[in-house]
XYZ file of C-alpha atoms in Angstrom:
498
model
C 123.539 -55.916 85.217
C 119.903 -54.799 84.880
C 118.783 -58.290 85.831
C 120.919 -58.218 88.984
C 119.469 -54.807 89.896
C 115.924 -56.171 89.539
C 116.834 -59.131 91.730
C 118.211 -56.802 94.395
C 115.128 -54.560 94.230
C 112.952 -57.590 95.028
C 115.278 -59.228 97.539
C 115.797 -56.091 99.629
C 112.126 -55.491 100.555
C 111.661 -59.228 101.009
C 114.569 -59.438 103.448
C 113.535 -56.272 105.294
C 109.927 -57.487 105.693
C 111.091 -60.926 106.762
C 113.572 -59.651 109.357
C 111.068 -57.032 110.554
C 108.535 -59.777 111.172
C 110.950 -62.256 112.742
C 112.567 -59.637 115.002
C 109.219 -58.218 116.048
C 107.988 -61.712 116.806
C 110.945 -62.756 118.967
C 112.313 -59.516 120.454
C 109.706 -59.228 123.197
C 108.700 -62.887 123.481
C 110.256 -63.159 126.939
C 107.795 -60.474 128.076
C 104.871 -62.335 126.499
C 105.812 -65.524 128.317
C 106.388 -63.895 131.713
C 103.748 -61.128 131.697
C 100.933 -62.703 129.634
C 101.384 -66.455 130.091
C 102.766 -65.838 133.616
C 105.680 -68.261 133.311
C 108.568 -67.957 135.804
C 111.596 -66.190 134.346
C 113.861 -69.253 134.348
C 111.189 -71.436 132.704
C 110.410 -68.749 130.115
C 114.077 -68.113 129.359
C 114.847 -71.815 129.011
C 111.763 -72.309 126.818
C 113.013 -69.669 124.400
C 116.574 -70.988 124.560
C 115.441 -74.565 123.894
C 113.237 -73.647 120.947
C 115.920 -71.236 119.787
C 118.362 -74.110 119.869
C 115.924 -76.319 117.971
C 115.373 -73.636 115.332
C 119.132 -73.489 114.890
C 119.459 -77.247 114.393
C 116.653 -77.515 111.828
C 118.704 -75.558 109.234
C 120.771 -78.730 108.838
C 117.615 -80.424 107.548
C 116.837 -77.447 105.322
C 120.384 -77.447 103.954
C 120.122 -81.159 103.166
C 116.844 -80.625 101.301
C 118.154 -77.568 99.418
C 121.529 -78.992 98.391
C 120.189 -82.477 97.624
C 117.095 -82.071 95.469
C 114.761 -79.100 96.141
C 117.119 -76.179 95.565
C 117.306 -73.033 97.683
C 114.364 -71.231 96.066
C 111.729 -73.879 96.837
C 113.213 -74.605 100.261
C 112.811 -70.924 101.158
C 109.174 -70.888 99.995
C 108.220 -74.034 101.934
C 110.055 -72.842 105.046
C 108.360 -69.437 104.850
C 104.876 -70.946 104.649
C 105.500 -73.196 107.670
C 106.944 -70.247 109.606
C 103.897 -68.078 108.850
C 101.604 -70.862 110.086
C 103.453 -70.851 113.416
C 103.160 -67.073 113.688
C 99.436 -67.212 112.906
C 98.964 -69.802 115.658
C 100.693 -67.780 118.373
C 98.933 -64.588 117.227
C 95.635 -66.444 117.584
C 96.598 -67.357 121.154
C 97.070 -63.646 121.880
C 93.641 -62.826 120.412
C 91.535 -65.568 122.032
C 91.232 -65.257 125.859
C 90.742 -68.999 126.324
C 94.265 -69.624 125.001
C 95.960 -67.607 127.758
C 95.552 -67.274 131.548
C 93.598 -64.374 133.117
C 95.405 -60.996 133.195
C 97.541 -60.395 136.280
C 98.480 -56.691 136.497
C 100.195 -57.022 139.891
C 102.410 -59.927 138.749
C 101.981 -61.495 142.191
C 100.435 -64.962 142.720
C 99.490 -65.102 139.042
C 97.846 -68.119 137.446
C 100.368 -69.814 135.183
C 99.333 -70.933 131.702
C 97.671 -74.356 131.671
C 99.052 -77.368 129.834
C 96.492 -76.836 127.065
C 97.517 -73.205 126.647
C 101.198 -74.148 126.708
C 100.598 -76.837 124.080
C 99.412 -74.130 121.664
C 102.529 -72.100 122.448
C 104.838 -75.086 121.978
C 103.147 -76.103 118.712
C 103.528 -72.556 117.385
C 107.188 -72.369 118.409
C 107.797 -75.801 116.865
C 106.312 -74.673 113.534
C 108.449 -71.535 113.548
C 111.487 -73.690 114.343
C 110.753 -75.988 111.399
C 110.107 -73.041 109.096
C 113.353 -71.465 110.191
C 115.117 -74.628 109.044
C 114.172 -73.844 105.468
C 115.036 -70.148 105.709
C 118.297 -69.734 107.580
C 120.633 -71.929 105.505
C 119.199 -70.736 102.201
C 118.282 -67.041 102.396
C 121.779 -65.564 102.652
C 123.308 -68.091 100.232
C 120.455 -67.611 97.741
C 120.965 -63.842 97.913
C 124.715 -64.295 97.442
C 124.010 -66.506 94.408
C 122.471 -63.484 92.668
C 125.838 -61.681 92.756
C 129.241 -62.445 91.311
C 130.955 -63.622 94.478
C 134.281 -64.488 92.851
C 137.359 -63.515 94.826
C 138.307 -60.706 92.417
C 134.843 -59.162 92.449
C 134.543 -59.514 96.209
C 137.875 -57.837 96.917
C 137.265 -54.937 94.525
C 133.683 -54.275 95.612
C 132.940 -51.037 97.467
C 130.436 -52.747 99.752
C 130.957 -56.274 101.003
C 127.843 -58.370 100.369
C 127.677 -59.752 103.903
C 128.002 -56.276 105.405
C 125.164 -55.147 103.129
C 123.065 -58.142 104.182
C 123.570 -57.492 107.898
C 122.898 -53.782 107.405
C 119.491 -54.502 105.815
C 118.731 -56.903 108.646
C 119.719 -54.223 111.153
C 117.355 -51.655 109.620
C 114.459 -54.100 109.846
C 115.373 -55.091 113.405
C 115.514 -51.428 114.407
C 111.961 -50.894 113.161
C 110.785 -54.012 114.966
C 112.471 -53.112 118.253
C 110.875 -49.677 118.267
C 107.502 -49.829 116.501
C 106.455 -53.426 117.188
C 107.709 -53.590 120.774
C 105.958 -50.294 121.558
C 102.689 -51.687 120.170
C 103.098 -54.888 122.179
C 103.717 -53.023 125.431
C 101.272 -50.139 124.976
C 98.517 -51.197 122.530
C 97.897 -54.949 122.515
C 99.652 -58.230 121.964
C 97.139 -59.116 119.253
C 98.353 -56.211 117.104
C 101.920 -56.567 118.343
C 102.126 -60.130 117.054
C 99.733 -59.644 114.133
C 101.832 -56.944 112.445
C 104.989 -59.133 112.270
C 102.857 -61.996 110.948
C 101.501 -59.782 108.158
C 105.027 -58.535 107.388
C 106.394 -62.061 106.961
C 103.395 -62.965 104.802
C 104.116 -59.966 102.564
C 107.772 -60.964 102.323
C 106.756 -64.390 101.029
C 104.487 -62.799 98.408
C 107.225 -60.403 97.245
C 109.730 -63.251 97.060
C 107.416 -65.368 94.901
C 106.777 -62.409 92.558
C 110.461 -62.375 91.641
C 110.573 -66.061 90.766
C 111.286 -65.533 87.065
C 114.137 -63.098 87.747
C 116.184 -65.084 90.241
C 119.245 -67.090 89.415
C 118.494 -70.623 90.620
C 121.471 -72.932 91.012
C 120.721 -76.578 90.342
C 121.256 -78.792 93.428
C 124.219 -81.122 93.043
C 123.054 -83.999 95.221
C 123.370 -84.639 98.915
C 126.637 -83.287 100.365
C 126.200 -85.643 103.329
C 126.099 -88.591 100.942
C 129.305 -87.438 99.242
C 131.043 -87.042 102.607
C 129.931 -90.556 103.622
C 131.114 -92.000 100.304
C 134.583 -90.471 100.686
C 134.909 -91.753 104.259
C 133.753 -95.273 103.333
C 136.062 -95.399 100.309
C 139.020 -94.204 102.402
C 138.329 -96.849 105.078
C 137.996 -99.617 102.485
C 141.372 -98.646 101.048
C 143.084 -97.983 104.372
C 145.859 -100.456 103.509
C 146.403 -99.112 99.986
C 149.591 -97.151 99.356
C 148.871 -93.922 97.504
C 150.872 -92.755 94.485
C 153.827 -90.432 94.992
C 152.387 -88.109 92.346
C 149.007 -86.601 93.381
C 148.256 -86.212 89.679
C 147.676 -89.960 89.532
C 144.668 -89.693 91.843
C 141.245 -90.109 90.250
C 139.569 -87.130 88.578
C 136.408 -86.992 86.479
C 135.212 -83.646 85.066
C 131.885 -85.010 83.859
C 131.089 -86.633 87.205
C 131.881 -83.430 89.120
C 130.239 -81.030 86.649
C 127.138 -80.320 88.766
C 129.127 -79.620 91.940
C 132.004 -77.600 90.461
C 130.494 -74.932 88.210
C 133.108 -72.422 89.410
C 136.011 -74.830 88.993
C 137.230 -77.986 90.679
C 139.135 -78.015 93.948
C 142.854 -78.764 93.688
C 144.643 -81.428 95.695
C 146.039 -80.384 99.076
C 148.635 -82.111 101.274
C 146.542 -82.040 104.454
C 144.696 -85.129 105.746
C 146.498 -87.362 103.263
C 144.811 -90.473 104.624
C 141.638 -89.310 102.858
C 143.507 -89.399 99.528
C 143.187 -93.196 99.617
C 139.561 -92.724 98.540
C 140.841 -91.373 95.193
C 143.435 -94.104 94.567
C 142.429 -96.089 91.460
C 142.548 -99.860 91.958
C 142.232 -102.434 89.182
C 138.771 -103.449 90.390
C 137.382 -99.898 90.418
C 136.805 -99.484 86.671
C 135.986 -102.993 85.483
C 132.659 -102.811 83.677
C 131.636 -99.174 83.513
C 133.286 -95.812 83.036
C 131.258 -94.578 86.012
C 132.886 -95.734 89.243
C 131.267 -97.080 92.385
C 131.436 -93.929 94.507
C 131.493 -96.012 97.692
C 134.869 -97.365 96.572
C 136.358 -94.556 94.490
C 135.970 -90.793 94.909
C 137.285 -87.950 92.791
C 139.919 -85.540 94.086
C 137.297 -82.776 94.103
C 135.023 -84.772 96.422
C 137.912 -85.644 98.724
C 138.889 -81.974 98.894
C 135.299 -81.023 99.745
C 135.564 -83.133 102.891
C 139.018 -81.737 103.705
C 137.623 -78.221 103.430
C 134.823 -78.973 105.891
C 137.329 -80.512 108.342
C 139.482 -77.365 108.146
C 136.451 -75.191 108.877
C 135.309 -77.111 111.979
C 137.785 -75.734 114.594
C 136.907 -72.131 113.709
C 133.233 -73.013 113.687
C 133.439 -74.670 117.118
C 135.121 -71.617 118.637
C 132.052 -69.518 117.824
C 129.874 -71.608 120.168
C 131.308 -69.847 123.234
C 130.564 -66.478 121.637
C 126.923 -67.476 121.221
C 126.677 -68.875 124.763
C 127.701 -65.539 126.261
C 125.348 -63.661 123.932
C 122.245 -65.868 124.001
C 120.538 -64.365 127.060
C 120.976 -60.786 125.856
C 117.327 -60.859 124.787
C 115.940 -62.411 127.977
C 117.920 -61.766 131.152
C 118.998 -58.330 129.951
C 115.331 -57.476 129.389
C 114.729 -58.520 132.999
C 117.581 -56.249 134.118
C 116.106 -53.391 132.095
C 112.763 -53.743 133.899
C 114.399 -52.568 137.122
C 115.889 -49.462 135.462
C 114.488 -45.959 135.219
C 113.804 -45.921 131.478
C 111.863 -42.642 131.346
C 112.879 -40.175 128.638
C 110.098 -37.855 129.797
C 107.422 -37.982 132.513
C 104.981 -39.546 130.045
C 107.253 -41.824 128.004
C 109.628 -44.614 128.903
C 111.572 -47.035 126.718
C 110.030 -50.546 126.706
C 112.438 -53.082 128.268
C 112.698 -55.154 125.073
C 113.593 -52.011 123.100
C 116.809 -51.665 125.094
C 118.444 -53.955 122.533
C 118.057 -51.044 120.128
C 121.488 -49.966 121.375
C 122.983 -53.157 119.949
C 121.155 -52.703 116.637
C 122.199 -49.047 116.361
C 125.797 -50.075 116.961
C 125.555 -52.597 114.125
C 123.981 -50.007 111.788
C 126.676 -47.429 112.495
C 129.485 -49.962 112.838
C 129.066 -51.610 109.426
C 129.438 -48.396 107.342
C 132.327 -47.289 109.565
C 133.925 -50.695 109.091
C 133.707 -50.383 105.294
C 134.627 -46.695 104.987
C 137.160 -46.227 107.790
C 138.433 -49.495 109.209
C 139.025 -51.341 105.910
C 141.027 -48.512 104.210
C 143.069 -47.992 107.390
C 143.755 -51.703 107.856
C 144.620 -52.048 104.160
C 147.573 -49.687 104.648
C 149.116 -52.016 107.217
C 148.103 -55.440 105.894
C 148.090 -54.907 102.139
C 144.903 -56.986 102.057
C 142.284 -55.517 99.636
C 139.527 -56.199 102.198
C 141.539 -54.873 105.150
C 141.716 -57.986 107.305
C 140.997 -61.648 106.726
C 137.807 -63.301 107.943
C 139.747 -64.978 110.762
C 141.295 -61.691 111.900
C 137.871 -60.058 111.823
C 136.436 -62.861 113.940
C 139.338 -62.595 116.390
C 138.621 -58.906 116.950
C 134.975 -59.801 117.549
C 135.968 -62.407 120.145
C 138.006 -59.832 122.030
C 135.157 -57.323 122.064
C 132.732 -60.026 123.203
C 134.907 -60.729 126.252
C 134.692 -57.070 127.278
C 130.922 -57.138 126.640
C 130.485 -60.066 129.022
C 132.614 -58.387 131.693
C 130.543 -55.200 131.331
C 127.190 -57.025 131.376
C 126.123 -55.278 134.582
C 126.095 -51.980 132.665
C 123.120 -52.476 130.367
C 123.730 -49.820 127.693
C 127.471 -50.525 127.418
C 126.684 -54.234 127.277
C 124.436 -53.689 124.248
C 126.949 -51.410 122.528
C 129.789 -53.892 122.950
C 127.696 -56.868 121.838
C 126.628 -54.904 118.761
C 130.242 -54.044 117.963
C 131.244 -57.678 118.481
C 128.534 -58.694 116.006
C 129.963 -56.337 113.367
C 133.223 -58.251 113.539
C 132.390 -61.744 114.791
C 128.994 -62.645 113.327
C 129.507 -61.073 109.906
C 133.065 -62.392 109.717
C 131.963 -65.877 110.736
C 129.218 -66.076 108.104
C 131.547 -64.689 105.433
C 134.254 -67.166 106.439
C 131.914 -70.148 106.120
C 130.642 -68.998 102.719
C 134.112 -68.187 101.410
C 135.829 -71.364 102.604
C 133.105 -73.906 101.888
C 132.822 -75.766 98.560
C 130.237 -74.174 96.273
C 127.985 -77.242 96.399
C 127.940 -77.156 100.218
C 127.201 -73.495 100.888
C 123.727 -74.104 102.284
C 125.269 -76.703 104.577
C 127.977 -74.225 105.599
C 125.306 -71.637 106.414
C 123.541 -74.315 108.472
C 126.772 -74.782 110.454
C 126.545 -71.096 111.415
C 123.143 -71.710 112.982
C 124.126 -75.031 114.552
C 126.873 -73.178 116.419
C 124.163 -70.792 117.595
C 122.037 -73.760 118.694
C 124.846 -75.327 120.683
C 125.567 -71.970 122.293
C 121.892 -71.651 123.268
C 121.861 -75.119 124.804
C 125.109 -74.404 126.648
C 123.552 -71.221 127.996
C 120.430 -73.118 129.096
C 122.621 -75.647 130.894
C 124.453 -72.877 132.753
C 121.201 -71.145 133.753
C 119.717 -74.424 134.996
C 122.802 -75.126 137.103
C 122.738 -71.634 138.597
C 119.024 -71.922 139.378
C 119.411 -75.400 140.901
C 122.384 -74.727 143.152
C 121.794 -71.093 144.133
C 118.020 -70.929 144.645
C 118.302 -71.547 148.385
C 121.449 -69.428 148.668
C 119.618 -66.432 147.200
C 116.950 -66.735 149.897
C 119.393 -67.312 152.773
C 121.605 -64.387 151.736
C 118.765 -62.085 152.736
C 117.219 -64.089 155.568
C 116.147 -60.999 157.485
C 113.557 -60.157 154.848
C 111.877 -62.398 152.259
C 112.709 -61.522 148.680
C 110.015 -60.664 146.157
C 109.914 -62.631 142.907
C 111.470 -59.736 140.980
C 114.276 -59.280 143.522
C 114.948 -62.999 143.567
C 115.112 -63.094 139.769
C 117.475 -60.098 139.755
C 119.799 -61.968 142.117
C 119.740 -65.018 139.862
C 120.512 -62.856 136.828
C 123.567 -61.533 138.652
C 124.735 -65.082 139.383
C 124.246 -66.174 135.760
C 126.272 -63.187 134.544
C 129.034 -64.072 136.999
């Protein structure tokens, strides 16, 4: 128990520093691209969406490395170092004048960043995308590894681990959206990007300090290789008739020991054609007690693949949620620029800090979910955790629909998206962790981010279509008076929302 407490005491500041740095780095990046590098809004938004999509695909590589041979601990360290290098590079571009175009206070007829200056930006974003690949699939699963995440412990716990994780992330994001964004808008971009870089560097140092205390689960080999072996074995035996008794299918405790520390998966009746991979033929065990895994798979390995197949429809549904949410940090910032954000004659809320409403909703929504919603739902459902992961995600989907409809109302839009995140995002991550085989949890976490990537790319596609087919319409709709760049962009934002 004392060991777990020490792990938590090191993981909490590490996660807070990391999220503080990452949120501070990305929250106002649309402003940096449009106001400092003078990129057009559509180009800047698509740049962030494309690199955001890339950074959400790279976790699949990180998951492969972590689950196959490196383990989550070393994958996190390597990913963190690469990420910091990217942050240092883009901070340097904010410090050195030759790496950015001349200032343009009027934002009219501004000189756009040159190809050389953009190459520095793209290299920095690429490094952060690669570093993210080592962090996103491993951080939450590594933290969960430090706790007893058995079903009994999870259901009896007073504070769901994933709610706790998102709450810590929300606290760090709140600090970034207020302190860092204010510095970026009112002090300098050098300090505004330098502080998050220092914070992430500190998080890496704190994480390494706890090396001897962490529980490190030994990688069980490539999950992608096991999936391929099951599929190949099933195809090779496609004409084999399986036994009537599933107990006759091949099992091997010793072979599955490294990938089933919490117990082996039991046979299920779904996707029975995959069971052919576990049918023992006379030629399978001729010379050695260890089978050729490209011809014979254990029941546990077959069930791993079945589990992933069952997860995929729920995973795919989350892509639409991400697509509607992905431009909250770019187009909504543009909408906020046209608002009266003054709280007093001398102070106004920075546009990028408007997303604080979403973060505040998450911070208040998670405790209310645990303390009010779960006990109330438990009375009706009899479920110890109130509702299932799927029910929680369904509620989040419904709220997200209302958030999209209300997108013209900025504050309500943020509130609703924050509430949707309490249900949808947390429920989705918990669902993937809970339903995935223990040896594939980094891969399951990578699926969470791949859905985010596909949603980002879908959003980019929609924005590009709107820009391509409505650019002339926006001008002709107001042919009596030419539109300014800001007014034109506002019109395009309205069309994207529609």
